[in-house]
mmCIF file of C-alpha atoms in Angstrom:
data_model
loop_
_atom_site.group_PDB
_atom_site.id
_atom_site.type_symbol
_atom_site.label_atom_id
_atom_site.label_comp_id
_atom_site.label_asym_id
_atom_site.label_seq_id
_atom_site.Cartn_x
_atom_site.Cartn_y
_atom_site.Cartn_z
ATOM 1 C CA MET A 1 106.475 68.202 111.581
ATOM 2 C CA THR A 2 105.939 68.053 108.290
ATOM 3 C CA VAL A 3 105.628 71.938 108.836
ATOM 4 C CA PHE A 4 109.108 71.779 110.262
ATOM 5 C CA ILE A 5 110.925 70.138 107.972
ATOM 6 C CA LEU A 6 109.724 72.826 105.098
ATOM 7 C CA LEU A 7 111.183 75.260 107.411
ATOM 8 C CA ALA A 8 114.778 73.875 108.481
ATOM 9 C CA CYS A 9 114.906 72.955 104.669
ATOM 10 C CA LEU A 10 114.473 76.736 103.563
ATOM 11 C CA GLY A 11 116.374 77.850 106.016
ATOM 12 C CA GLY A 12 119.111 76.143 104.092
ATOM 13 C CA VAL A 13 117.317 77.422 100.240
ATOM 14 C CA LEU A 14 117.644 80.919 102.244
ATOM 15 C CA VAL A 15 121.053 80.871 103.362
ATOM 16 C CA GLY A 16 121.581 80.175 99.567
ATOM 17 C CA LEU A 17 120.023 82.677 98.100
ATOM 18 C CA SER A 18 121.215 84.949 100.318
ATOM 19 C CA ARG A 19 124.025 84.336 98.732
ATOM 20 C CA GLN A 20 123.753 84.454 95.119
ATOM 21 C CA LEU A 21 121.745 88.052 96.036
ATOM 22 C CA ASN A 22 125.238 89.567 97.565
ATOM 23 C CA GLY A 23 126.788 87.686 95.499
ATOM 24 C CA ARG A 24 125.379 89.728 92.214
ATOM 25 C CA LEU A 25 124.785 93.069 94.462
ATOM 26 C CA SER A 26 129.160 92.754 94.901
ATOM 27 C CA ILE A 27 130.033 92.241 91.040
ATOM 28 C CA SER A 28 127.976 96.338 90.389
ATOM 29 C CA THR A 29 129.822 97.405 93.352
ATOM 30 C CA THR A 30 132.482 95.370 96.528
ATOM 31 C CA PRO A 31 131.440 92.003 98.252
ATOM 32 C CA LEU A 32 132.299 95.438 100.942
ATOM 33 C CA ILE A 33 129.412 96.935 99.879
ATOM 34 C CA ALA A 34 127.162 94.848 99.969
ATOM 35 C CA SER A 35 127.447 92.944 102.707
ATOM 36 C CA PHE A 36 127.197 96.514 104.252
ATOM 37 C CA TRP A 37 123.244 97.025 102.377
ATOM 38 C CA ASN A 38 122.545 92.852 103.201
ATOM 39 C CA HIS A 39 123.485 94.487 106.931
ATOM 40 C CA ALA A 40 121.446 97.982 106.383
ATOM 41 C CA ILE A 41 117.924 95.933 104.778
ATOM 42 C CA GLY A 42 118.380 93.255 107.170
ATOM 43 C CA PHE A 43 118.567 95.413 110.389
ATOM 44 C CA ALA A 44 115.157 97.063 108.623
ATOM 45 C CA ALA A 45 113.884 94.472 108.497
ATOM 46 C CA LEU A 46 114.143 92.419 111.564
ATOM 47 C CA THR A 47 113.496 96.363 113.505
ATOM 48 C CA CYS A 48 110.139 96.460 112.082
ATOM 49 C CA LEU A 49 110.232 92.899 112.664
ATOM 50 C CA GLY A 50 110.282 93.182 116.201
ATOM 51 C CA LEU A 51 108.266 96.399 116.835
ATOM 52 C CA PHE A 52 105.291 94.320 115.303
ATOM 53 C CA VAL A 53 106.146 91.271 117.798
ATOM 54 C CA GLY A 54 108.195 92.698 120.111
ATOM 55 C CA GLY A 55 111.213 91.713 121.881
ATOM 56 C CA LEU A 56 113.750 93.623 120.661
ATOM 57 C CA LEU A 57 114.424 94.812 123.814
ATOM 58 C CA PRO A 58 114.450 91.805 126.164
ATOM 59 C CA ALA A 59 115.433 91.592 129.933
ATOM 60 C CA GLY A 60 118.822 89.488 130.492
ATOM 61 C CA ALA A 61 120.131 91.027 127.494
ATOM 62 C CA ALA A 62 122.346 93.498 129.615
ATOM 63 C CA GLU A 63 124.511 90.578 131.008
ATOM 64 C CA ALA A 64 125.326 89.421 127.783
ATOM 65 C CA PRO A 65 129.498 89.681 127.042
ATOM 66 C CA TRP A 66 131.128 92.405 125.230
ATOM 67 C CA TYR A 67 132.548 89.474 123.537
ATOM 68 C CA ALA A 68 128.414 88.424 122.212
ATOM 69 C CA TYR A 69 128.430 91.406 120.233
ATOM 70 C CA LEU A 70 131.443 90.616 117.626
ATOM 71 C CA GLY A 71 129.330 88.406 116.434
ATOM 72 C CA GLY A 72 127.424 91.373 114.191
ATOM 73 C CA PRO A 73 131.001 92.954 112.700
ATOM 74 C CA ILE A 74 132.399 88.986 112.488
ATOM 75 C CA GLY A 75 129.307 88.889 109.463
ATOM 76 C CA VAL A 76 130.197 91.662 107.870
ATOM 77 C CA ILE A 77 133.553 89.982 107.176
ATOM 78 C CA PHE A 78 131.236 86.506 106.342
ATOM 79 C CA VAL A 79 129.020 87.935 104.163
ATOM 80 C CA ALA A 80 131.984 89.882 101.947
ATOM 81 C CA ALA A 81 134.216 86.699 101.731
ATOM 82 C CA GLY A 82 131.029 84.746 100.402
ATOM 83 C CA SER A 83 130.314 87.645 97.503
ATOM 84 C CA TRP A 84 133.782 87.628 97.182
ATOM 85 C CA VAL A 85 133.925 83.857 96.621
ATOM 86 C CA ILE A 86 130.715 82.485 94.792
ATOM 87 C CA ALA A 87 130.976 84.932 91.559
ATOM 88 C CA ARG A 88 134.467 82.868 90.941
ATOM 89 C CA ILE A 89 133.703 79.670 91.797
ATOM 90 C CA GLY A 90 129.873 79.212 91.959
ATOM 91 C CA ALA A 91 127.420 78.795 94.374
ATOM 92 C CA VAL A 92 128.145 74.857 94.776
ATOM 93 C CA ASN A 93 131.975 74.888 95.479
ATOM 94 C CA SER A 94 131.308 78.581 97.203
ATOM 95 C CA ALA A 95 128.970 75.728 99.991
ATOM 96 C CA LEU A 96 131.364 72.605 99.961
ATOM 97 C CA LEU A 97 133.962 74.849 101.061
ATOM 98 C CA ILE A 98 131.771 77.314 103.212
ATOM 99 C CA ILE A 99 130.573 73.921 105.103
ATOM 100 C CA GLY A 100 133.884 72.074 105.367
ATOM 101 C CA GLY A 101 135.493 75.000 106.803
ATOM 102 C CA GLN A 102 132.785 75.363 109.639
ATOM 103 C CA MET A 103 132.691 71.185 110.144
ATOM 104 C CA VAL A 104 136.461 71.637 110.800
ATOM 105 C CA THR A 105 136.611 74.766 112.802
ATOM 106 C CA GLY A 106 133.171 73.859 114.588
ATOM 107 C CA VAL A 107 135.002 69.955 115.709
ATOM 108 C CA ALA A 108 138.456 71.886 116.741
ATOM 109 C CA PHE A 109 136.088 74.235 119.092
ATOM 110 C CA ASP A 110 134.383 71.480 120.424
ATOM 111 C CA TYR A 111 137.147 69.658 122.066
ATOM 112 C CA ILE A 112 138.987 72.747 122.724
ATOM 113 C CA SER A 113 136.382 73.516 124.726
ATOM 114 C CA ALA A 114 135.494 70.094 126.027
ATOM 115 C CA VAL A 115 132.224 70.080 124.685
ATOM 116 C CA PRO A 116 131.760 65.410 124.548
ATOM 117 C CA ALA A 117 131.920 64.241 121.400
ATOM 118 C CA SER A 118 131.356 61.438 119.257
ATOM 119 C CA PHE A 119 135.687 60.797 117.897
ATOM 120 C CA TRP A 120 135.092 58.338 115.557
ATOM 121 C CA ALA A 121 131.939 59.864 114.484
ATOM 122 C CA ASN A 122 134.087 63.857 114.218
ATOM 123 C CA ALA A 123 136.804 62.202 112.911
ATOM 124 C CA THR A 124 134.785 59.609 109.845
ATOM 125 C CA GLY A 125 132.837 63.248 108.729
ATOM 126 C CA ILE A 126 136.476 65.310 108.752
ATOM 127 C CA VAL A 127 137.926 62.538 106.428
ATOM 128 C CA LEU A 128 135.500 62.892 103.883
ATOM 129 C CA ILE A 129 135.110 66.152 104.488
ATOM 130 C CA VAL A 130 138.864 66.220 103.459
ATOM 131 C CA GLY A 131 138.592 63.818 100.637
ATOM 132 C CA GLY A 132 135.983 66.213 99.376
ATOM 133 C CA MET A 133 137.596 68.905 98.831
ATOM 134 C CA MET A 134 139.813 67.372 97.474
ATOM 135 C CA VAL A 135 138.459 65.901 95.094
ATOM 136 C CA SER A 136 136.711 69.133 94.552
ATOM 137 C CA ARG A 137 140.686 70.934 93.922
ATOM 138 C CA GLY A 138 141.649 68.051 92.148
ATOM 139 C CA ARG A 139 140.674 68.526 89.002
ATOM 140 C CA ARG A 140 141.314 72.344 88.928
ATOM 141 C CA LYS A 141 145.452 70.962 88.755
ATOM 142 C CA VAL A 142 145.278 69.657 85.320
ATOM 143 C CA GLY A 143 143.926 73.125 83.871
ATOM 144 C CA GLY A 144 139.810 73.073 84.044
ATOM 145 C CA SER A 145 139.979 70.350 81.477
ATOM 146 C CA GLN A 146 137.206 67.520 81.533
ATOM 147 C CA MET B 1 132.501 73.711 79.972
ATOM 148 C CA THR B 2 133.280 77.385 79.876
ATOM 149 C CA THR B 3 136.747 78.554 81.205
ATOM 150 C CA GLU B 4 135.650 81.527 83.444
ATOM 151 C CA ALA B 5 133.392 78.194 85.708
ATOM 152 C CA ARG B 6 136.926 76.599 86.732
ATOM 153 C CA ASN B 7 138.969 79.347 87.891
ATOM 154 C CA SER B 8 141.193 77.257 89.381
ATOM 155 C CA HIS B 9 142.973 79.985 91.921
ATOM 156 C CA PRO B 10 143.444 78.564 94.748
ATOM 157 C CA ILE B 11 143.085 81.608 97.376
ATOM 158 C CA TYR B 12 139.147 81.009 96.839
ATOM 159 C CA PHE B 13 139.346 77.991 97.964
ATOM 160 C CA VAL B 14 141.285 79.092 101.266
ATOM 161 C CA GLY B 15 139.228 81.780 101.650
ATOM 162 C CA ALA B 16 136.198 80.215 100.559
ATOM 163 C CA PHE B 17 136.562 78.032 103.592
ATOM 164 C CA ALA B 18 138.750 80.224 106.397
ATOM 165 C CA THR B 19 135.207 81.878 105.335
ATOM 166 C CA GLY B 20 133.328 78.747 106.882
ATOM 167 C CA GLY B 21 135.480 78.890 110.278
ATOM 168 C CA LEU B 22 134.810 82.089 110.750
ATOM 169 C CA LEU B 23 130.645 81.372 110.516
ATOM 170 C CA THR B 24 131.837 79.049 113.644
ATOM 171 C CA PHE B 25 132.994 81.440 115.276
ATOM 172 C CA MET B 26 129.339 84.009 114.201
ATOM 173 C CA VAL B 27 127.262 80.997 114.724
ATOM 174 C CA HIS B 28 128.994 80.807 118.595
ATOM 175 C CA LEU B 29 128.655 84.747 119.553
ATOM 176 C CA ASN B 30 124.956 84.926 118.425
ATOM 177 C CA GLY B 31 124.259 81.608 119.950
ATOM 178 C CA GLU B 32 125.466 83.337 123.459
ATOM 179 C CA LEU B 33 123.350 86.545 122.808
ATOM 180 C CA ALA B 34 120.395 84.368 121.951
ATOM 181 C CA ARG B 35 120.853 82.705 125.089
ATOM 182 C CA TYR B 36 120.883 85.712 127.339
ATOM 183 C CA GLY B 37 118.104 87.383 124.878
ATOM 184 C CA ASN B 38 116.422 85.816 122.453
ATOM 185 C CA PRO B 39 116.794 85.041 119.009
ATOM 186 C CA LEU B 40 115.169 88.144 117.162
ATOM 187 C CA PHE B 41 117.025 90.097 119.879
ATOM 188 C CA SER B 42 120.647 88.527 118.200
ATOM 189 C CA SER B 43 119.845 88.706 114.966
ATOM 190 C CA TRP B 44 118.494 92.627 115.174
ATOM 191 C CA THR B 45 122.018 93.161 117.658
ATOM 192 C CA ALA B 46 123.821 91.244 114.852
ATOM 193 C CA HIS B 47 122.802 93.563 111.972
ATOM 194 C CA GLY B 48 122.698 96.598 113.426
ATOM 195 C CA THR B 49 126.680 95.895 114.973
ATOM 196 C CA GLY B 50 127.385 94.601 111.174
ATOM 197 C CA ILE B 51 126.770 97.948 109.385
ATOM 198 C CA ILE B 52 128.824 100.228 111.872
ATOM 199 C CA ALA B 53 131.069 97.799 111.808
ATOM 200 C CA ALA B 54 131.020 97.570 107.708
ATOM 201 C CA VAL B 55 130.647 101.650 107.713
ATOM 202 C CA ILE B 56 134.178 101.283 109.118
ATOM 203 C CA LEU B 57 135.974 99.086 107.167
ATOM 204 C CA LEU B 58 134.356 101.210 103.760
ATOM 205 C CA LEU B 59 135.951 104.368 104.823
ATOM 206 C CA MET B 60 139.105 102.809 105.577
ATOM 207 C CA VAL B 61 139.403 100.922 102.177
ATOM 208 C CA HIS B 62 137.610 103.923 100.191
ATOM 209 C CA ARG B 63 140.724 106.285 102.060
ATOM 210 C CA ARG B 64 143.653 103.834 101.534
ATOM 211 C CA ARG B 65 142.208 103.369 97.417
ATOM 212 C CA THR B 66 141.377 106.048 94.678
ATOM 213 C CA PRO B 67 137.745 106.417 93.485
ATOM 214 C CA ARG B 68 137.610 103.104 91.202
ATOM 215 C CA VAL B 69 136.751 102.796 88.155
ATOM 216 C CA GLU B 70 133.056 101.451 87.390
ATOM 217 C CA LYS B 71 132.647 98.029 86.964
ATOM 218 C CA ALA B 72 129.353 96.189 85.975
ATOM 219 C CA PRO B 73 126.562 98.253 84.761
ATOM 220 C CA ASN B 74 124.121 99.014 87.998
ATOM 221 C CA ALA B 75 123.109 96.214 90.502
ATOM 222 C CA PRO B 76 119.072 94.819 89.537
ATOM 223 C CA TRP B 77 116.553 95.999 92.331
ATOM 224 C CA TRP B 78 116.424 92.723 94.419
ATOM 225 C CA ALA B 79 119.615 92.273 94.087
ATOM 226 C CA TYR B 80 120.134 94.709 97.397
ATOM 227 C CA PHE B 81 117.312 92.026 99.000
ATOM 228 C CA GLY B 82 119.581 89.307 100.238
ATOM 229 C CA GLY B 83 119.060 91.031 103.871
ATOM 230 C CA ILE B 84 115.599 89.766 103.528
ATOM 231 C CA SER B 85 116.130 86.622 102.552
ATOM 232 C CA GLY B 86 118.719 86.572 106.205
ATOM 233 C CA ALA B 87 117.054 87.857 108.128
ATOM 234 C CA ALA B 88 114.445 85.508 107.546
ATOM 235 C CA THR B 89 117.135 82.291 107.938
ATOM 236 C CA VAL B 90 116.921 83.729 111.529
ATOM 237 C CA ILE B 91 113.187 83.037 112.200
ATOM 238 C CA LEU B 92 112.621 79.953 110.014
ATOM 239 C CA THR B 93 115.773 78.008 111.461
ATOM 240 C CA SER B 94 114.556 79.462 115.468
ATOM 241 C CA THR B 95 111.151 78.262 114.540
ATOM 242 C CA ALA B 96 112.553 75.042 113.654
ATOM 243 C CA VAL B 97 115.273 74.682 116.099
ATOM 244 C CA ASN B 98 112.175 74.592 118.829
ATOM 245 C CA SER B 99 110.316 71.642 117.030
ATOM 246 C CA PRO B 100 110.941 67.888 117.139
ATOM 247 C CA LEU B 101 113.956 68.485 114.602
ATOM 248 C CA GLY B 102 116.462 69.599 117.680
ATOM 249 C CA LEU B 103 119.449 71.167 116.549
ATOM 250 C CA SER B 104 120.808 69.499 114.551
ATOM 251 C CA GLY B 105 117.978 68.238 112.807
ATOM 252 C CA THR B 106 117.822 71.902 111.467
ATOM 253 C CA LEU B 107 121.407 72.586 110.441
ATOM 254 C CA ALA B 108 121.234 68.735 108.793
ATOM 255 C CA LEU B 109 118.289 69.775 106.881
ATOM 256 C CA GLY B 110 119.227 73.328 106.052
ATOM 257 C CA LEU B 111 122.467 71.584 104.803
ATOM 258 C CA ALA B 112 120.199 69.756 102.413
ATOM 259 C CA GLY B 113 118.412 72.622 101.304
ATOM 260 C CA GLN B 114 122.124 74.906 101.242
ATOM 261 C CA VAL B 115 122.938 72.169 98.632
ATOM 262 C CA ALA B 116 119.951 71.880 96.313
ATOM 263 C CA PHE B 117 120.166 75.920 95.868
ATOM 264 C CA SER B 118 123.318 75.830 95.225
ATOM 265 C CA VAL B 119 123.059 73.096 93.216
ATOM 266 C CA ALA B 120 119.967 74.781 91.171
ATOM 267 C CA ALA B 121 121.608 78.104 91.069
ATOM 268 C CA ASP B 122 125.219 76.946 89.009
ATOM 269 C CA SER B 123 122.890 74.756 86.945
ATOM 270 C CA TRP B 124 120.829 77.487 85.857
ATOM 271 C CA GLY B 125 122.597 80.749 86.650
ATOM 272 C CA LEU B 126 120.340 81.915 88.956
ATOM 273 C CA PHE B 127 119.886 85.466 89.812
ATOM 274 C CA GLY B 128 122.535 86.775 87.728
ATOM 275 C CA LEU B 129 125.531 84.596 88.489
ATOM 276 C CA PRO B 130 127.836 82.865 85.563
ATOM 277 C CA LYS B 131 126.312 79.282 85.227
ATOM 278 C CA ARG B 132 128.926 76.388 85.759
ATOM 279 C CA ARG B 133 127.236 72.925 85.625
ATOM 280 C CA PRO B 134 127.897 71.080 88.689
ATOM 281 C CA ASP B 135 129.740 68.475 86.600
ATOM 282 C CA ARG B 136 130.657 64.649 87.792
ATOM 283 C CA ARG B 137 132.879 65.630 90.158
ATOM 284 C CA ASP B 138 131.451 68.694 91.435
ATOM 285 C CA ILE B 139 128.266 66.243 92.864
ATOM 286 C CA ALA B 140 130.942 64.093 94.212
ATOM 287 C CA ALA B 141 132.931 66.152 95.752
ATOM 288 C CA LEU B 142 129.902 67.446 97.019
ATOM 289 C CA GLY B 143 128.137 64.168 98.511
ATOM 290 C CA LEU B 144 130.996 63.187 100.592
ATOM 291 C CA VAL B 145 131.113 66.847 102.092
ATOM 292 C CA VAL B 146 128.232 66.806 103.185
ATOM 293 C CA THR B 147 127.659 63.137 104.280
ATOM 294 C CA GLY B 148 131.136 63.892 106.092
ATOM 295 C CA ALA B 149 128.834 67.258 107.569
ATOM 296 C CA ALA B 150 125.804 65.079 108.073
ATOM 297 C CA LEU B 151 127.437 62.674 110.523
ATOM 298 C CA ILE B 152 129.453 65.507 112.285
ATOM 299 C CA ILE B 153 125.831 67.179 113.432
ATOM 300 C CA LEU B 154 123.745 63.707 113.789
ATOM 301 C CA PHE B 155 126.347 61.630 115.493
ATOM 302 C CA GLY B 156 129.852 63.950 116.511
ATOM 303 C CA ARG B 157 128.624 66.788 118.220
ATOM 304 C CA GLY B 158 127.402 66.910 121.936
ATOM 305 C CA ALA B 159 126.254 62.830 120.997
ATOM 306 C CA ALA B 160 128.063 60.954 122.922
#
């Protein structure tokens, strides 16, 4: 169990690391070029892994709806935007706002697709997130002084 | 407190928030693909279609713009390896999801890992990005967002 906990935490660390590296690359190139390399190198690595362990072309894959393949193009925009933002507002603010955006749209998405959800937990969660984003923005309105 | 650390233009904040919204759709679509195939196939395909999309976008952007003046000096070699880190994430998280932690536990712990890394990255200016020592307000904001996110992940989504 400890191993799985460590794996899950490490997964989050790697998300941050990826954003940090792509952000650094985008400073020397452009966010879109950084996103291209992110996908190209990731694709090469996953191809090697797939050839090694198998499962690159699973049987049921052909039945997936066409729109399921749009995750990749959306990912290109996501990585480019993340690289653009992290070089300008830093890792903490980027993480804070991206997590906030993901959670708020995720809850909205669940309600639209009628996934059963706990209203009070979600409502309280969104209030805390919006509050956190206001705290983070509030200081900046006074011109960056402490 | 450096001035560039407090770049306050709202467009960055709106952009970052909207990026989080994109993530919701990306996770959903990649999850659909993994349901029909498997997580490796999903990530592999997403990276492959991503390359195509990036090339199309780059061709569109570069046709319109005149070549830009060279920006910063060349990127260090390790800056090209963000994709490895991203690809490894898929493997770790899909392993953790299929453990007693489940999806919500994996998401919540991933959140913790991401927050710890971002605080360290800003504090020490890791991997070539500017150092931005997080102040008390940053930490308070982060605490609120993480608590809210944890509440949604652990008790809100699909729990009722």
